[in-house]
PDB file of C-alpha atoms in Angstrom:
ATOM      1  CA  ALA P   1      57.567 -19.953 -63.794  1.00  0.00           C
ATOM      2  CA  LEU P   2      54.036 -21.487 -63.714  1.00  0.00           C
ATOM      3  CA  SER P   3      54.098 -22.852 -66.904  1.00  0.00           C
ATOM      4  CA  VAL P   4      55.982 -25.569 -68.921  1.00  0.00           C
ATOM      5  CA  GLY P   5      55.124 -23.920 -72.276  1.00  0.00           C
ATOM      6  CA  ASN P   6      55.071 -20.394 -73.473  1.00  0.00           C
ATOM      7  CA  VAL P   7      51.503 -19.697 -72.799  1.00  0.00           C
ATOM      8  CA  LEU P   8      50.130 -19.877 -69.207  1.00  0.00           C
ATOM      9  CA  GLN P   9      46.962 -21.915 -69.167  1.00  0.00           C
ATOM     10  CA  LYS P  10      44.362 -22.367 -66.639  1.00  0.00           C
ATOM     11  CA  ASP P  11      45.686 -25.795 -65.570  1.00  0.00           C
ATOM     12  CA  ASP P  12      49.057 -24.142 -64.807  1.00  0.00           C
ATOM     13  CA  LEU P  13      47.511 -21.992 -61.966  1.00  0.00           C
ATOM     14  CA  PRO P  14      47.139 -23.107 -58.419  1.00  0.00           C
ATOM     15  CA  ASP P  15      43.312 -23.979 -57.731  1.00  0.00           C
ATOM     16  CA  VAL P  16      42.951 -21.027 -55.256  1.00  0.00           C
ATOM     17  CA  ILE P  17      43.535 -18.395 -57.929  1.00  0.00           C
ATOM     18  CA  TRP P  18      41.007 -20.117 -60.290  1.00  0.00           C
ATOM     19  CA  GLU P  19      38.302 -20.403 -57.595  1.00  0.00           C
ATOM     20  CA  THR P  20      38.938 -16.748 -56.730  1.00  0.00           C
ATOM     21  CA  GLY P  21      38.479 -15.692 -60.493  1.00  0.00           C
ATOM     22  CA  ILE P  22      35.338 -17.435 -60.692  1.00  0.00           C
ATOM     23  CA  GLN P  23      34.293 -16.020 -57.471  1.00  0.00           C
ATOM     24  CA  ILE P  24      35.075 -12.493 -58.754  1.00  0.00           C
ATOM     25  CA  ALA P  25      33.227 -13.022 -62.068  1.00  0.00           C
ATOM     26  CA  VAL P  26      30.264 -14.274 -60.281  1.00  0.00           C
ATOM     27  CA  GLU P  27      30.149 -11.222 -57.696  1.00  0.00           C
ATOM     28  CA  GLU P  28      30.408  -8.859 -60.553  1.00  0.00           C
ATOM     29  CA  GLY P  29      27.801 -10.752 -62.763  1.00  0.00           C
ATOM     30  CA  HIS P  30      30.252 -11.700 -65.579  1.00  0.00           C
ATOM     31  CA  LEU P  31      29.962 -15.194 -66.969  1.00  0.00           C
ATOM     32  CA  PRO P  32      33.450 -16.540 -67.515  1.00  0.00           C
ATOM     33  CA  GLU P  33      34.278 -16.970 -71.216  1.00  0.00           C
ATOM     34  CA  GLU P  34      34.521 -20.844 -70.719  1.00  0.00           C
ATOM     35  CA  GLY P  35      31.327 -20.950 -68.828  1.00  0.00           C
ATOM     36  CA  LEU P  36      30.977 -22.356 -65.125  1.00  0.00           C
ATOM     37  CA  ASP P  37      29.375 -25.355 -63.579  1.00  0.00           C
ATOM     38  CA  LEU P  38      26.511 -23.725 -61.871  1.00  0.00           C
ATOM     39  CA  ASP P  39      25.503 -26.631 -59.835  1.00  0.00           C
ATOM     40  CA  ALA P  40      28.857 -27.316 -58.424  1.00  0.00           C
ATOM     41  CA  LEU P  41      29.033 -23.562 -57.791  1.00  0.00           C
ATOM     42  CA  LEU P  42      25.926 -23.269 -55.808  1.00  0.00           C
ATOM     43  CA  ALA P  43      26.719 -26.672 -53.908  1.00  0.00           C
ATOM     44  CA  GLN P  44      30.016 -25.114 -52.991  1.00  0.00           C
ATOM     45  CA  VAL P  45      28.385 -22.010 -51.651  1.00  0.00           C
ATOM     46  CA  GLU P  46      25.673 -23.864 -49.886  1.00  0.00           C
ATOM     47  CA  ARG P  47      28.263 -26.107 -48.055  1.00  0.00           C
ATOM     48  CA  LYS P  48      30.166 -23.223 -47.033  1.00  0.00           C
ATOM     49  CA  TRP P  49      27.251 -21.269 -45.307  1.00  0.00           C
ATOM     50  CA  LEU P  50      26.021 -24.602 -43.639  1.00  0.00           C
ATOM     51  CA  VAL P  51      29.464 -25.142 -42.159  1.00  0.00           C
ATOM     52  CA  ALA P  52      29.564 -21.399 -41.105  1.00  0.00           C
ATOM     53  CA  ALA P  53      26.207 -21.642 -39.413  1.00  0.00           C
ATOM     54  CA  LEU P  54      27.122 -24.985 -37.622  1.00  0.00           C
ATOM     55  CA  GLU P  55      30.509 -23.255 -36.354  1.00  0.00           C
ATOM     56  CA  ALA P  56      28.687 -20.168 -35.167  1.00  0.00           C
ATOM     57  CA  THR P  57      26.397 -22.052 -33.138  1.00  0.00           C
ATOM     58  CA  ASP P  58      28.686 -24.609 -31.887  1.00  0.00           C
ATOM     59  CA  GLY P  59      27.067 -27.373 -33.787  1.00  0.00           C
ATOM     60  CA  LYS P  60      23.548 -26.739 -32.424  1.00  0.00           C
ATOM     61  CA  LYS P  61      21.473 -27.505 -35.664  1.00  0.00           C
ATOM     62  CA  MET P  62      18.257 -25.829 -34.678  1.00  0.00           C
ATOM     63  CA  GLN P  63      20.162 -22.548 -34.190  1.00  0.00           C
ATOM     64  CA  ALA P  64      22.002 -22.813 -37.281  1.00  0.00           C
ATOM     65  CA  ALA P  65      18.880 -23.495 -39.366  1.00  0.00           C
ATOM     66  CA  GLU P  66      17.412 -20.265 -37.795  1.00  0.00           C
ATOM     67  CA  LYS P  67      20.638 -18.262 -38.626  1.00  0.00           C
ATOM     68  CA  LEU P  68      20.265 -19.483 -42.208  1.00  0.00           C
ATOM     69  CA  GLN P  69      16.312 -18.787 -42.121  1.00  0.00           C
ATOM     70  CA  MET P  70      15.347 -22.054 -43.164  1.00  0.00           C
ATOM     71  CA  THR P  71      13.275 -24.810 -41.540  1.00  0.00           C
ATOM     72  CA  PHE P  72      14.999 -27.486 -39.459  1.00  0.00           C
ATOM     73  CA  ARG P  73      13.819 -30.048 -41.885  1.00  0.00           C
ATOM     74  CA  SER P  74      15.473 -28.181 -44.866  1.00  0.00           C
ATOM     75  CA  PHE P  75      18.411 -27.687 -42.984  1.00  0.00           C
ATOM     76  CA  ARG P  76      18.791 -31.351 -42.124  1.00  0.00           C
ATOM     77  CA  TYR P  77      18.279 -32.280 -45.804  1.00  0.00           C
ATOM     78  CA  ARG P  78      21.061 -30.121 -46.723  1.00  0.00           C
ATOM     79  CA  LEU P  79      23.371 -31.595 -44.245  1.00  0.00           C
ATOM     80  CA  VAL P  80      22.925 -34.980 -45.510  1.00  0.00           C
ATOM     81  CA  LYS P  81      23.142 -33.813 -49.149  1.00  0.00           C
ATOM     82  CA  HIS P  82      26.645 -32.338 -48.376  1.00  0.00           C
ATOM     83  CA  ASN P  83      27.645 -35.343 -46.084  1.00  0.00           C
ATOM     84  CA  LEU P  84      27.945 -33.026 -42.863  1.00  0.00           C
ATOM     85  CA  GLU P  85      25.492 -35.200 -40.797  1.00  0.00           C
TER      86      GLU P  85
END
């Protein structure tokens, strides 16, 4: 039902399933056969934790930086990097 052809391809699956598969592979320490974009994966994880820290501290950046055990300067740099400023 998800594929036009006889063989189910990666592009036939919803993004959420693909992302979950990558997450599982990374958590288990298995490199997917097709490889992965490490920079994009790390950026995604970094952004997720920045947002989570900001939400946990009601947007208080100094406290969010402390929760992530980083300097405020480093935290601020990463906010700009991920367009969260």
